[in-house]
């Protein structure tokens, strides 16, 4: 009760101080007057800002019930203190709604615990309350910033997912709370550490680490041969630092990416979320349209230049109010930061920035609130490759990127694909077409820098243009060749008094050229005509037949074609306007088919 009374007095003092500062409009005017020179957009958008703040205040009033539960469930903030705050502002909290939300949360926790082995253990507010009642202090996790050292600690609690145990052995999954830890618990977008906890009992595999109300829960299972683990046992934390070595450069490069985005796209860019994994980083940000490949190239270049410049990465704790004054410091909108807060700066010592917070030089470096684990120098990232950029919601874009070995792999793959394109340029015809089709699929699927992917796609597009032009040229040449051959044969047939001509034209499977040859014979000579062309590689043949006097002989031309297609093992169709065409799958019987065509014409096409 004493601590709650003290908290209430502090809250009342804060409210009195807030009232003394004046109305929202008056306070906003003070902010614009003080900060307007540094942030001219405050003056530029003052009216818009007023509207947004007014709407946010109204929204706060409408959603107080939900927020009261979040304060309790997420941050452990007592319900009665929330009620006191609400009363001071003339508001009320829906206690019944709060109780319903709490029961729903408990039911979800119970359902989660009922899943089969392998589930992730979660500590809800009730479990956290038990720890407090048992006098267990929150976990000291400051040792997570010390690398490549084992850490000695003591087991303070063992959690099964439903209850706290005095000892454990052979459970599939349990959670261990230590007095202190060198493990990083998942938070701020960064994935958790893995490793082991070892002691006289044996070894415990840590495969997940979460933090609940300040208690770091090490989740995992016992190694084979382990003995009973008891509360009070002394243990050693052994973090998998090789894995963390993959995570840290991704996190630091997330900061550098955030800086580069503002440099290239503008100050409207705000972080909307991030995930830092061993294999990649993901960064969501506000921007109203797709980022052009050239802009992506500039963003990627800025990060790589910072890596090349081998810039020191500094971190330090500071009072929240003092840290917020640092010029150019970035924070995630809506995020609640602790006090004191950890500041990560790429290029300048945090103490120097705190001593001279208004220095314009700070605008040229990346400075953020961050509790994550980072590399000590940008050179440790080795390389940065921005793999993709896409929209995920209205006004929100997402970037996926990689560092270190994966970045080099991406660059090597891009270089290999560029070499394949160079090699494809030496090819012609169908071979070029096959290579281009293969390259398009490879480039689409390739994990390579997005700007380079755009370049490669442009190169392939040029090859496709070349193929289209070559096809047009070939088509024109095929038509000329087929027409020339067919008309010459038709003239010779006509001179001998024949009423038809059978001709082979060497234009592959170009049906348009074969058809054009027949049409030209009909037009110039008035003879019935059938033209054949084959492709040796596929052993296929195309055939087109045409007869004059269209109206009365449409059925006859189809009959003629069908007789010819039998040895070629194919089918034909058409017949309109005295023209029919087909394709066969056995060009080796071409001579037989042409002989049938000639005999049929001699008998029926007079």
Coordinates of C-alpha atoms in Angstrom, one line a residue:
X1 CA 0.0 0.0 0.0
X2 CA 2.9 2.3 0.7
X3 CA 4.3 2.1 -2.8
X4 CA 0.9 2.6 -4.3
X5 CA 0.3 5.7 -2.2
X6 CA 3.7 7.1 -3.3
X7 CA 2.9 6.3 -6.9
X8 CA -0.5 8.1 -6.5
X9 CA 1.2 11.2 -5.1
X10 CA 3.7 11.2 -8.0
X11 CA 0.8 11.0 -10.4
X12 CA -1.0 13.8 -8.7
X13 CA 2.1 15.9 -8.8
X14 CA 2.6 15.2 -12.5
X15 CA -1.0 16.2 -13.2
X16 CA -0.7 19.5 -11.2
X17 CA 2.5 20.3 -13.1
X18 CA 0.8 19.5 -16.4
X19 CA -2.1 21.8 -15.5
X20 CA 0.4 24.6 -14.7
X21 CA 1.9 24.3 -18.2
X22 CA -1.5 25.2 -19.7
X23 CA -3.8 23.8 -22.3
X24 CA -2.8 21.5 -25.1
X25 CA -2.8 24.4 -27.6
X26 CA -0.6 26.5 -25.3
X27 CA 1.9 23.7 -24.7
X28 CA 2.0 23.0 -28.5
X29 CA 2.8 26.7 -29.0
X30 CA 5.7 26.4 -26.6
X31 CA 7.0 23.4 -28.4
X32 CA 6.8 25.1 -31.8
X33 CA 8.5 28.2 -30.4
X34 CA 11.3 26.3 -28.8
X35 CA 11.9 23.6 -31.5
X36 CA 10.7 25.4 -34.6
X37 CA 14.2 26.6 -35.6
X38 CA 15.6 23.0 -35.5
X39 CA 12.5 21.4 -37.0
X40 CA 11.0 24.0 -39.3
X41 CA 8.3 21.4 -40.3
X42 CA 6.7 22.1 -36.9
X43 CA 5.8 25.6 -38.1
X44 CA 5.0 24.4 -41.6
X45 CA 2.5 21.8 -40.4
X46 CA 1.3 23.4 -37.1
X47 CA -2.4 23.3 -38.0
X48 CA -2.2 19.7 -39.2
X49 CA -0.3 18.7 -36.0
X50 CA -3.0 20.3 -33.9
X51 CA -5.7 18.3 -35.7
X52 CA -3.8 15.0 -35.2
X53 CA -3.1 15.6 -31.5
X54 CA -6.8 16.5 -31.0
X55 CA -7.9 13.3 -32.7
X56 CA -5.4 11.3 -30.6
X57 CA -6.7 12.7 -27.4
X58 CA -10.3 11.9 -28.5
X59 CA -9.1 8.4 -29.4
X60 CA -7.5 8.0 -26.0
X61 CA -10.8 8.7 -24.4
X62 CA -12.6 6.2 -26.5
X63 CA -10.1 3.4 -26.0
X64 CA -9.3 3.8 -22.3
X65 CA -10.8 0.4 -21.4
X66 CA -8.6 -1.4 -23.8
X67 CA -5.5 0.6 -22.8
X68 CA -6.2 -0.1 -19.1
X69 CA -6.0 -3.8 -19.8
X70 CA -2.8 -3.5 -21.9
X71 CA -1.2 -1.5 -19.1
X72 CA -1.9 -4.3 -16.7
X73 CA -1.3 -7.3 -19.0
X74 CA 1.8 -6.0 -20.8
X75 CA 3.5 -3.7 -18.3
X76 CA 2.1 -4.9 -15.0
X77 CA 0.6 -1.5 -14.2
X78 CA -2.0 -1.8 -11.4
X79 CA -5.6 -1.4 -12.3
X80 CA -6.3 0.9 -9.3
X81 CA -3.6 3.3 -10.3
X82 CA -5.1 3.5 -13.8
X83 CA -8.5 4.3 -12.2
X84 CA -6.9 7.1 -10.2
X85 CA -5.3 8.6 -13.3
X86 CA -8.7 8.4 -15.1
X87 CA -10.5 10.0 -12.3
X88 CA -8.1 13.0 -12.3
X89 CA -9.0 13.6 -15.9
X90 CA -12.7 13.1 -15.4
X91 CA -12.8 9.7 -17.0
X92 CA -13.9 6.3 -15.9
X93 CA -12.6 2.8 -16.5
X94 CA -15.0 0.0 -17.5
X95 CA -14.1 -2.4 -14.7
X96 CA -16.4 -5.1 -16.0
X97 CA -14.8 -4.9 -19.5
X98 CA -11.4 -5.1 -17.9
X99 CA -12.4 -8.3 -16.1
X100 CA -13.7 -9.8 -19.3
X101 CA -10.5 -9.0 -21.1
X102 CA -8.5 -10.4 -18.3
X103 CA -10.4 -13.7 -18.3
X104 CA -10.0 -13.9 -22.1
X105 CA -6.3 -13.5 -21.7
X106 CA -6.2 -16.2 -19.1
X107 CA -8.2 -18.6 -21.4
X108 CA -5.8 -17.9 -24.2
X109 CA -2.8 -18.7 -21.9
X110 CA -4.6 -22.0 -20.8
X111 CA -5.2 -23.0 -24.4
X112 CA -1.6 -22.3 -25.3
X113 CA -0.4 -24.5 -22.4
X114 CA -2.6 -27.3 -23.6
X115 CA -0.8 -27.7 -26.9
X116 CA 1.4 -30.7 -27.5
X117 CA 5.1 -30.8 -26.5
X118 CA 7.2 -28.2 -28.3
X119 CA 5.0 -25.2 -27.5
X120 CA 6.5 -21.9 -26.4
X121 CA 5.9 -21.3 -22.6
X122 CA 4.4 -18.0 -21.8
X123 CA 4.2 -16.3 -18.4
X124 CA 1.1 -14.3 -17.9
X125 CA 0.3 -11.6 -15.4
X126 CA -0.7 -14.1 -12.8
X127 CA 2.6 -16.0 -13.1
X128 CA 4.5 -12.7 -12.8
X129 CA 2.5 -11.8 -9.7
X130 CA 3.4 -15.1 -8.1
X131 CA 7.1 -14.4 -8.6
X132 CA 6.7 -11.0 -7.0
X133 CA 4.9 -12.5 -4.0
X134 CA 7.6 -15.1 -3.6
X135 CA 10.2 -12.3 -3.4
X136 CA 11.9 -13.1 -6.7
X137 CA 13.6 -10.1 -8.1
X138 CA 13.6 -9.2 -11.8
X139 CA 16.4 -10.6 -13.9
X140 CA 19.6 -8.6 -14.3
X141 CA 20.3 -9.0 -18.0
X142 CA 23.0 -6.3 -18.3
X143 CA 25.5 -9.0 -18.9
X144 CA 24.0 -9.6 -22.4
X145 CA 26.2 -6.8 -23.6
X146 CA 29.4 -8.7 -22.6
X147 CA 30.5 -11.0 -25.4
X148 CA 32.4 -14.3 -25.5
X149 CA 32.3 -14.9 -21.7
X150 CA 30.4 -17.5 -19.7
X151 CA 28.3 -16.1 -17.0
X152 CA 27.7 -17.5 -13.5
X153 CA 24.2 -17.2 -12.0
X154 CA 21.6 -18.8 -9.8
X155 CA 18.3 -20.5 -10.6
X156 CA 15.5 -18.4 -9.0
X157 CA 12.4 -20.1 -10.5
X158 CA 11.4 -23.0 -12.7
X159 CA 8.2 -22.7 -14.6
X160 CA 6.3 -25.6 -16.3
X161 CA 3.9 -23.3 -18.2
X162 CA 1.1 -23.9 -15.7
X163 CA 2.9 -23.7 -12.3
X164 CA 6.2 -23.0 -10.6
X165 CA 8.3 -26.0 -9.5
X166 CA 10.9 -26.5 -6.9
X167 CA 12.8 -28.9 -9.2
X168 CA 12.6 -30.4 -12.7
X169 CA 13.9 -33.3 -14.6
X170 CA 13.1 -34.6 -18.1
X171 CA 10.3 -32.2 -18.8
X172 CA 9.9 -31.7 -22.5
X173 CA 9.8 -27.9 -22.2
X174 CA 10.3 -25.7 -19.2
X175 CA 11.2 -22.2 -18.5
X176 CA 14.0 -21.1 -16.1
X177 CA 14.3 -17.7 -14.4
X178 CA 17.8 -16.8 -13.3
X179 CA 19.1 -14.1 -10.9
X180 CA 21.1 -12.7 -13.8
X181 CA 21.8 -13.7 -17.4
X182 CA 24.0 -13.1 -20.4
X183 CA 21.2 -14.3 -22.8
X184 CA 19.4 -11.7 -24.9
X185 CA 15.6 -12.0 -24.6
X186 CA 13.6 -11.4 -27.8
X187 CA 12.6 -7.7 -27.9
X188 CA 12.9 -4.6 -30.0
X189 CA 12.6 -6.7 -33.2
X190 CA 15.8 -8.7 -32.4
X191 CA 15.5 -12.5 -32.1
X192 CA 16.5 -14.2 -28.9
X193 CA 19.9 -15.8 -28.1
X194 CA 20.3 -19.6 -27.9
X195 CA 22.8 -21.7 -26.1
X196 CA 22.9 -23.7 -22.9
X197 CA 22.7 -23.5 -19.1
X198 CA 25.1 -25.8 -17.4
X199 CA 25.8 -26.9 -13.8
X200 CA 26.2 -29.9 -11.6
X201 CA 22.8 -31.2 -12.8
X202 CA 24.2 -31.4 -16.4
X203 CA 23.1 -29.3 -19.4
X204 CA 19.9 -27.5 -20.4
X205 CA 19.4 -26.5 -24.1
X206 CA 18.1 -22.9 -24.4
X207 CA 16.2 -22.6 -27.6
X208 CA 14.1 -19.5 -26.8
X209 CA 14.4 -16.6 -24.4
X210 CA 11.6 -14.2 -23.6
X211 CA 11.1 -11.4 -21.1
X212 CA 7.9 -11.0 -19.1
X213 CA 7.6 -8.1 -16.7
X214 CA 11.3 -7.9 -16.3
X215 CA 11.8 -11.6 -15.7
X216 CA 13.9 -13.3 -18.4
X217 CA 12.5 -16.8 -19.1
X218 CA 15.0 -19.3 -20.6
X219 CA 12.9 -21.8 -22.4
X220 CA 14.2 -25.2 -23.5
X221 CA 14.8 -28.8 -22.5
X222 CA 17.3 -30.9 -20.7
X223 CA 20.2 -32.6 -22.5
X224 CA 20.4 -36.4 -22.3
X225 CA 21.8 -37.6 -19.0
X226 CA 20.9 -34.5 -17.1
X227 CA 20.0 -34.8 -13.4
X228 CA 17.5 -32.9 -11.3
X229 CA 17.7 -29.1 -11.5
X230 CA 16.6 -27.3 -8.4
X231 CA 15.7 -23.7 -7.4
X232 CA 18.9 -22.2 -5.8
X233 CA 21.3 -24.2 -8.0
X234 CA 24.3 -22.4 -9.3
X235 CA 24.6 -22.5 -13.0
X236 CA 26.6 -21.2 -16.0
X237 CA 25.1 -19.4 -19.0
X238 CA 26.8 -20.3 -22.2
X239 CA 25.5 -18.2 -25.1
X240 CA 25.9 -19.3 -28.7
X241 CA 28.0 -16.3 -29.6
X242 CA 28.6 -17.7 -33.2
X243 CA 24.9 -17.3 -33.8
X244 CA 24.8 -13.9 -32.2
X245 CA 27.7 -12.9 -34.4
X246 CA 25.3 -13.3 -37.3
X247 CA 22.5 -11.3 -35.6
X248 CA 24.5 -8.3 -34.5
X249 CA 25.7 -7.0 -37.9
X250 CA 22.1 -7.3 -39.1
X251 CA 20.9 -5.2 -36.2
X252 CA 23.6 -2.5 -36.7
X253 CA 22.9 -2.4 -40.4
X254 CA 19.2 -1.9 -39.6
X255 CA 20.2 1.4 -37.9
X256 CA 22.4 2.3 -40.9
X257 CA 19.5 1.5 -43.3
X258 CA 17.1 3.7 -41.3
X259 CA 19.6 6.5 -41.6
X260 CA 20.2 5.9 -45.3
X261 CA 16.5 5.9 -46.1
X262 CA 16.0 9.4 -44.6
X263 CA 19.1 10.6 -46.4
X264 CA 17.7 9.4 -49.8
X265 CA 13.9 9.6 -49.5
X266 CA 13.5 12.4 -47.0
X267 CA 12.7 13.2 -43.4
X268 CA 9.1 11.8 -43.6
X269 CA 10.5 8.3 -43.3
X270 CA 9.7 6.7 -40.0
X271 CA 10.4 3.2 -38.8
X272 CA 7.2 1.1 -38.6
X273 CA 8.7 -2.2 -37.4
X274 CA 11.7 -4.4 -37.8
X275 CA 12.9 -8.0 -37.4
X276 CA 16.5 -8.9 -36.9
X277 CA 17.4 -12.6 -37.5
X278 CA 20.7 -14.5 -38.0
X279 CA 20.0 -14.9 -41.7
X280 CA 18.5 -11.5 -42.6
X281 CA 17.0 -8.2 -41.5
X282 CA 13.6 -6.8 -42.3
X283 CA 12.7 -3.1 -42.0
X284 CA 9.3 -1.5 -42.4
X285 CA 9.0 2.2 -42.9
X286 CA 6.6 5.0 -44.0
X287 CA 6.8 6.0 -47.6
X288 CA 3.9 6.6 -50.0
X289 CA 5.2 4.9 -53.2
X290 CA 7.6 2.2 -54.4
X291 CA 11.3 3.1 -54.1
X292 CA 13.0 3.5 -57.5
X293 CA 15.9 1.1 -58.2
X294 CA 18.3 4.0 -58.4
X295 CA 17.2 5.2 -55.0
X296 CA 17.7 1.6 -53.7
X297 CA 21.2 1.7 -55.1
X298 CA 21.9 4.9 -53.3
X299 CA 20.5 3.6 -50.0
X300 CA 22.6 0.4 -50.4
X301 CA 25.7 2.4 -51.3
X302 CA 25.4 4.6 -48.2
X303 CA 25.3 1.6 -45.9
X304 CA 28.2 -0.1 -47.7
X305 CA 30.2 3.1 -47.5
X306 CA 29.7 3.2 -43.7
X307 CA 30.9 -0.3 -43.5
X308 CA 33.9 0.5 -45.7
X309 CA 34.7 3.6 -43.5
X310 CA 35.1 1.3 -40.4
X311 CA 33.1 3.5 -38.1
X312 CA 33.0 2.8 -34.3
X313 CA 29.7 1.8 -32.8
X314 CA 29.0 3.3 -29.4
X315 CA 26.4 2.6 -26.8
X316 CA 25.5 4.0 -23.4
X317 CA 22.7 4.6 -21.0
X318 CA 21.3 8.1 -20.4
X319 CA 18.3 9.7 -18.8
X320 CA 15.4 9.5 -21.1
X321 CA 14.7 13.3 -21.1
X322 CA 18.4 14.1 -21.8
X323 CA 18.7 11.5 -24.6
X324 CA 15.6 12.8 -26.3
X325 CA 17.4 16.2 -26.8
X326 CA 20.1 14.7 -29.0
X327 CA 19.9 16.2 -32.4
X328 CA 18.7 13.7 -35.0
X329 CA 18.1 10.9 -32.6
X330 CA 15.6 8.3 -33.9
X331 CA 12.9 6.6 -31.9
X332 CA 10.0 4.4 -33.0
X333 CA 6.8 6.2 -32.8
X334 CA 4.5 4.8 -30.1
X335 CA 7.3 2.7 -28.5
X336 CA 7.6 3.0 -24.7
X337 CA 11.2 3.4 -23.6
X338 CA 12.7 2.8 -20.2
X339 CA 14.3 5.5 -18.1
X340 CA 17.3 5.4 -18.2
X341 CA 17.4 4.4 -21.9
X342 CA 20.1 2.9 -24.0
X343 CA 21.4 4.9 -26.9
X344 CA 23.3 3.4 -29.8
X345 CA 25.4 5.8 -32.0
X346 CA 27.3 5.0 -35.1
X347 CA 30.3 7.4 -35.2
X348 CA 30.3 9.4 -32.0
X349 CA 30.5 8.6 -28.3
X350 CA 27.1 8.9 -26.5
X351 CA 28.6 11.0 -23.7
X352 CA 29.8 13.6 -26.2
X353 CA 26.4 13.8 -27.8
X354 CA 24.7 14.2 -24.4
X355 CA 27.1 17.1 -23.5
X356 CA 26.4 18.9 -26.8
X357 CA 22.9 17.7 -27.8
X358 CA 22.2 20.5 -30.3
X359 CA 25.3 19.9 -32.4
X360 CA 24.3 19.9 -36.1
X361 CA 26.9 17.2 -36.7
X362 CA 24.7 14.6 -35.0
X363 CA 22.3 14.9 -38.0
X364 CA 24.9 13.2 -40.2
X365 CA 25.1 10.0 -38.2
X366 CA 22.8 7.3 -37.0
X367 CA 21.6 7.6 -33.4
X368 CA 18.8 5.5 -31.9
X369 CA 17.3 4.3 -28.7
X370 CA 18.1 0.5 -28.7
X371 CA 18.5 -2.3 -26.3
X372 CA 19.9 -4.7 -28.8
X373 CA 23.3 -6.3 -29.3
X374 CA 25.5 -4.7 -31.9
X375 CA 28.9 -5.0 -33.6
X376 CA 31.6 -2.7 -32.2
X377 CA 32.7 -1.4 -35.6
X378 CA 30.8 -1.2 -38.9
X379 CA 33.6 -3.2 -40.7
X380 CA 32.3 -6.3 -38.9
X381 CA 29.2 -6.2 -41.1
X382 CA 31.6 -6.8 -44.1
X383 CA 28.9 -6.1 -46.7
X384 CA 25.3 -5.1 -47.1
X385 CA 22.9 -6.3 -49.8
X386 CA 19.4 -4.8 -50.1
X387 CA 17.5 -7.7 -51.6
X388 CA 13.9 -6.5 -51.9
X389 CA 11.5 -3.6 -51.4
X390 CA 7.8 -3.9 -51.5
X391 CA 4.6 -2.4 -50.2
X392 CA 2.8 -4.2 -47.3
X393 CA 0.1 -1.7 -46.5
X394 CA -1.1 1.8 -47.5
X395 CA 1.9 4.1 -47.1
X396 CA 4.1 1.3 -45.6
X397 CA 7.1 -0.2 -47.4
X398 CA 9.2 -3.2 -46.4
X399 CA 12.9 -3.9 -47.1
X400 CA 14.7 -7.2 -46.8
X401 CA 18.5 -7.2 -46.6
X402 CA 21.4 -9.4 -45.6
X403 CA 25.0 -8.8 -44.4
X404 CA 28.3 -10.5 -44.0
X405 CA 28.6 -13.9 -45.9
X406 CA 25.0 -13.8 -47.2
X407 CA 25.6 -10.4 -48.7
X408 CA 28.7 -11.6 -50.5
X409 CA 26.7 -14.6 -51.7
X410 CA 24.1 -12.3 -53.1
X411 CA 26.7 -10.2 -54.9
X412 CA 28.5 -13.3 -56.3
X413 CA 25.2 -14.6 -57.6
X414 CA 24.4 -11.3 -59.2
X415 CA 27.8 -11.3 -60.9
X416 CA 27.3 -14.9 -62.0
X417 CA 23.9 -14.0 -63.6
X418 CA 25.5 -11.0 -65.3
X419 CA 28.1 -13.4 -66.8
X420 CA 25.3 -15.7 -68.0
X421 CA 23.7 -12.7 -69.7
X422 CA 27.0 -11.8 -71.4
X423 CA 27.3 -15.4 -72.6
X424 CA 23.7 -15.5 -73.8
X425 CA 24.4 -12.4 -76.0
X426 CA 26.7 -14.6 -78.1
X427 CA 23.8 -16.9 -79.0
X428 CA 21.1 -16.6 -81.7
X429 CA 17.7 -17.9 -82.6
X430 CA 16.0 -20.6 -80.6
X431 CA 19.1 -21.2 -78.4
X432 CA 19.1 -17.5 -77.3
X433 CA 15.3 -17.8 -76.7
X434 CA 15.8 -20.7 -74.4
X435 CA 18.6 -19.0 -72.5
X436 CA 16.6 -15.9 -72.0
X437 CA 13.6 -17.9 -70.7
X438 CA 15.9 -19.6 -68.2
X439 CA 17.6 -16.4 -67.2
X440 CA 14.3 -14.7 -66.5
X441 CA 13.3 -17.5 -64.1
X442 CA 16.7 -17.5 -62.4
X443 CA 16.7 -13.7 -61.9
X444 CA 13.2 -13.6 -60.5
X445 CA 14.0 -16.2 -57.9
X446 CA 17.5 -15.0 -57.1
X447 CA 18.4 -13.5 -53.7
X448 CA 20.5 -10.6 -55.1
X449 CA 20.6 -6.8 -54.6
X450 CA 17.3 -5.3 -55.8
X451 CA 19.0 -2.6 -57.8
X452 CA 21.2 -5.1 -59.5
X453 CA 18.1 -7.3 -60.2
X454 CA 16.5 -4.3 -61.9
X455 CA 19.7 -3.9 -64.0
X456 CA 19.7 -7.6 -65.0
X457 CA 16.1 -7.5 -65.9
X458 CA 16.7 -4.5 -68.1
X459 CA 19.6 -6.5 -69.8
X460 CA 17.3 -9.5 -70.4
X461 CA 14.6 -7.1 -71.7
X462 CA 17.1 -5.9 -74.4
X463 CA 17.8 -9.6 -75.3
X464 CA 14.0 -10.1 -75.6
X465 CA 13.8 -7.1 -78.0
X466 CA 16.6 -8.6 -80.0
X467 CA 14.7 -11.9 -80.2
X468 CA 11.5 -10.1 -81.3
X469 CA 13.4 -8.2 -84.0
X470 CA 15.1 -11.4 -85.2
X471 CA 11.8 -13.2 -85.3
X472 CA 10.2 -10.4 -87.3
X473 CA 13.1 -10.5 -89.7
X474 CA 13.0 -14.3 -89.9
X475 CA 9.3 -14.2 -90.5
X476 CA 9.7 -11.8 -93.3
X477 CA 12.5 -13.8 -94.9
X478 CA 10.5 -17.1 -94.5
X479 CA 7.5 -15.6 -96.3
X480 CA 9.7 -14.3 -99.1
X481 CA 11.4 -17.7 -99.4
X482 CA 8.2 -19.7 -99.2
X483 CA 6.3 -17.5 -101.7
X484 CA 9.3 -17.6 -104.1
X485 CA 9.6 -21.4 -104.0
X486 CA 5.8 -22.0 -104.2
X487 CA 5.2 -19.6 -107.1
X488 CA 8.1 -21.0 -109.1
X489 CA 6.7 -24.6 -108.7
X490 CA 3.2 -23.4 -109.5
X491 CA 4.4 -21.7 -112.7
X492 CA 6.1 -24.9 -113.8
X493 CA 2.9 -26.9 -113.0
X494 CA 0.7 -24.5 -114.8
X495 CA 3.0 -24.6 -117.9
X496 CA 2.5 -28.4 -118.0
X497 CA -1.3 -28.0 -117.9
X498 CA -1.7 -29.1 -114.2
X499 CA -4.6 -27.7 -112.1
X500 CA -2.6 -28.1 -108.8
X501 CA 0.9 -27.9 -107.3
X502 CA 2.5 -29.8 -104.4
X503 CA 5.5 -28.0 -102.9
X504 CA 8.0 -28.3 -100.0
X505 CA 9.2 -25.0 -98.6
X506 CA 12.1 -25.0 -96.1
X507 CA 10.8 -22.6 -93.4
X508 CA 10.7 -24.9 -90.4
X509 CA 7.3 -24.8 -88.5
X510 CA 6.5 -21.2 -89.7
X511 CA 2.8 -21.8 -90.4
X512 CA 2.3 -18.1 -91.4
X513 CA 4.9 -18.4 -94.2
X514 CA 3.5 -21.7 -95.4
X515 CA 0.0 -20.3 -95.5
X516 CA 1.2 -17.2 -97.3
X517 CA 2.8 -19.3 -100.0
X518 CA -0.5 -21.1 -100.7
X519 CA -2.4 -17.9 -100.8
X520 CA 0.0 -16.4 -103.2
X521 CA -0.3 -19.4 -105.6
X522 CA -4.1 -19.1 -105.5
X523 CA -3.8 -15.4 -106.2
X524 CA -1.3 -15.5 -109.0
X525 CA -1.8 -18.9 -110.7
X526 CA -5.4 -19.9 -109.7
X527 CA -4.1 -23.4 -108.9
X528 CA -5.0 -25.7 -106.0
X529 CA -1.9 -25.8 -103.8
X530 CA -0.5 -27.7 -100.9
X531 CA 2.7 -26.6 -99.2
X532 CA 4.8 -28.6 -96.7
X533 CA 7.6 -27.6 -94.3
X534 CA 9.4 -29.7 -91.7
X535 CA 11.6 -29.3 -88.6
X536 CA 14.3 -31.9 -88.3
X537 CA 14.9 -31.4 -84.6
X538 CA 11.3 -32.0 -83.5
X539 CA 10.4 -34.3 -86.5
X540 CA 7.3 -32.3 -87.0
X541 CA 5.7 -31.0 -90.2
X542 CA 3.2 -28.2 -91.0
X543 CA 0.9 -28.4 -94.0
X544 CA -1.4 -25.8 -95.7
X545 CA -3.8 -26.6 -98.5
X546 CA -5.8 -24.2 -100.6
X547 CA -8.3 -24.6 -103.5
X548 CA -9.8 -22.0 -105.8
X549 CA -13.6 -21.5 -106.2
X550 CA -14.0 -21.2 -102.4
X551 CA -17.7 -21.6 -102.0
X552 CA -18.1 -25.0 -103.6
X553 CA -14.9 -26.7 -102.5
X554 CA -14.5 -25.8 -98.8
X555 CA -15.3 -29.4 -97.8
X556 CA -13.0 -30.8 -100.4
X557 CA -9.9 -29.0 -99.2
X558 CA -10.5 -30.4 -95.7
X559 CA -10.8 -33.9 -97.1
X560 CA -7.6 -33.4 -99.1
X561 CA -5.7 -32.2 -96.0
X562 CA -7.1 -35.1 -93.8
X563 CA -5.8 -37.7 -96.3
X564 CA -2.3 -36.2 -96.2
X565 CA -2.2 -35.9 -92.3
X566 CA -2.7 -39.7 -91.9
X567 CA 0.9 -40.7 -92.6
X568 CA 2.2 -37.6 -90.8
X569 CA 0.3 -38.7 -87.7
X570 CA -1.4 -35.3 -87.3
X571 CA -4.6 -33.4 -87.5
X572 CA -5.9 -30.6 -89.6
X573 CA -8.7 -28.1 -89.6
X574 CA -10.2 -25.1 -91.2
X575 CA -11.8 -25.1 -94.6
X576 CA -13.2 -21.6 -94.7
X577 CA -12.5 -19.7 -97.9
X578 CA -10.9 -22.8 -99.4
X579 CA -8.0 -22.9 -96.9
X580 CA -7.1 -25.6 -94.4
X581 CA -3.9 -26.4 -92.4
X582 CA -2.5 -28.9 -89.9
X583 CA 0.5 -30.2 -88.1
X584 CA 2.0 -33.7 -88.1
X585 CA 4.2 -35.5 -85.6
X586 CA 6.1 -37.7 -88.0
X587 CA 8.0 -35.7 -90.7
X588 CA 10.0 -38.8 -91.7
X589 CA 7.0 -39.8 -93.9
X590 CA 6.9 -36.5 -95.8
X591 CA 7.4 -38.1 -99.2
X592 CA 4.6 -40.5 -98.6
X593 CA 2.3 -37.6 -97.6
X594 CA 3.2 -35.5 -100.7
X595 CA 2.6 -38.5 -102.9
X596 CA -0.9 -39.0 -101.4
X597 CA -1.6 -35.3 -101.9
X598 CA -0.7 -35.5 -105.6
X599 CA -2.8 -38.6 -106.2
X600 CA -5.8 -37.1 -104.4
X601 CA -5.5 -33.8 -106.4
X602 CA -5.2 -35.7 -109.7
X603 CA -8.4 -37.6 -109.0
X604 CA -10.6 -34.8 -107.4
X605 CA -9.2 -31.4 -108.1
X606 CA -9.9 -30.8 -111.8

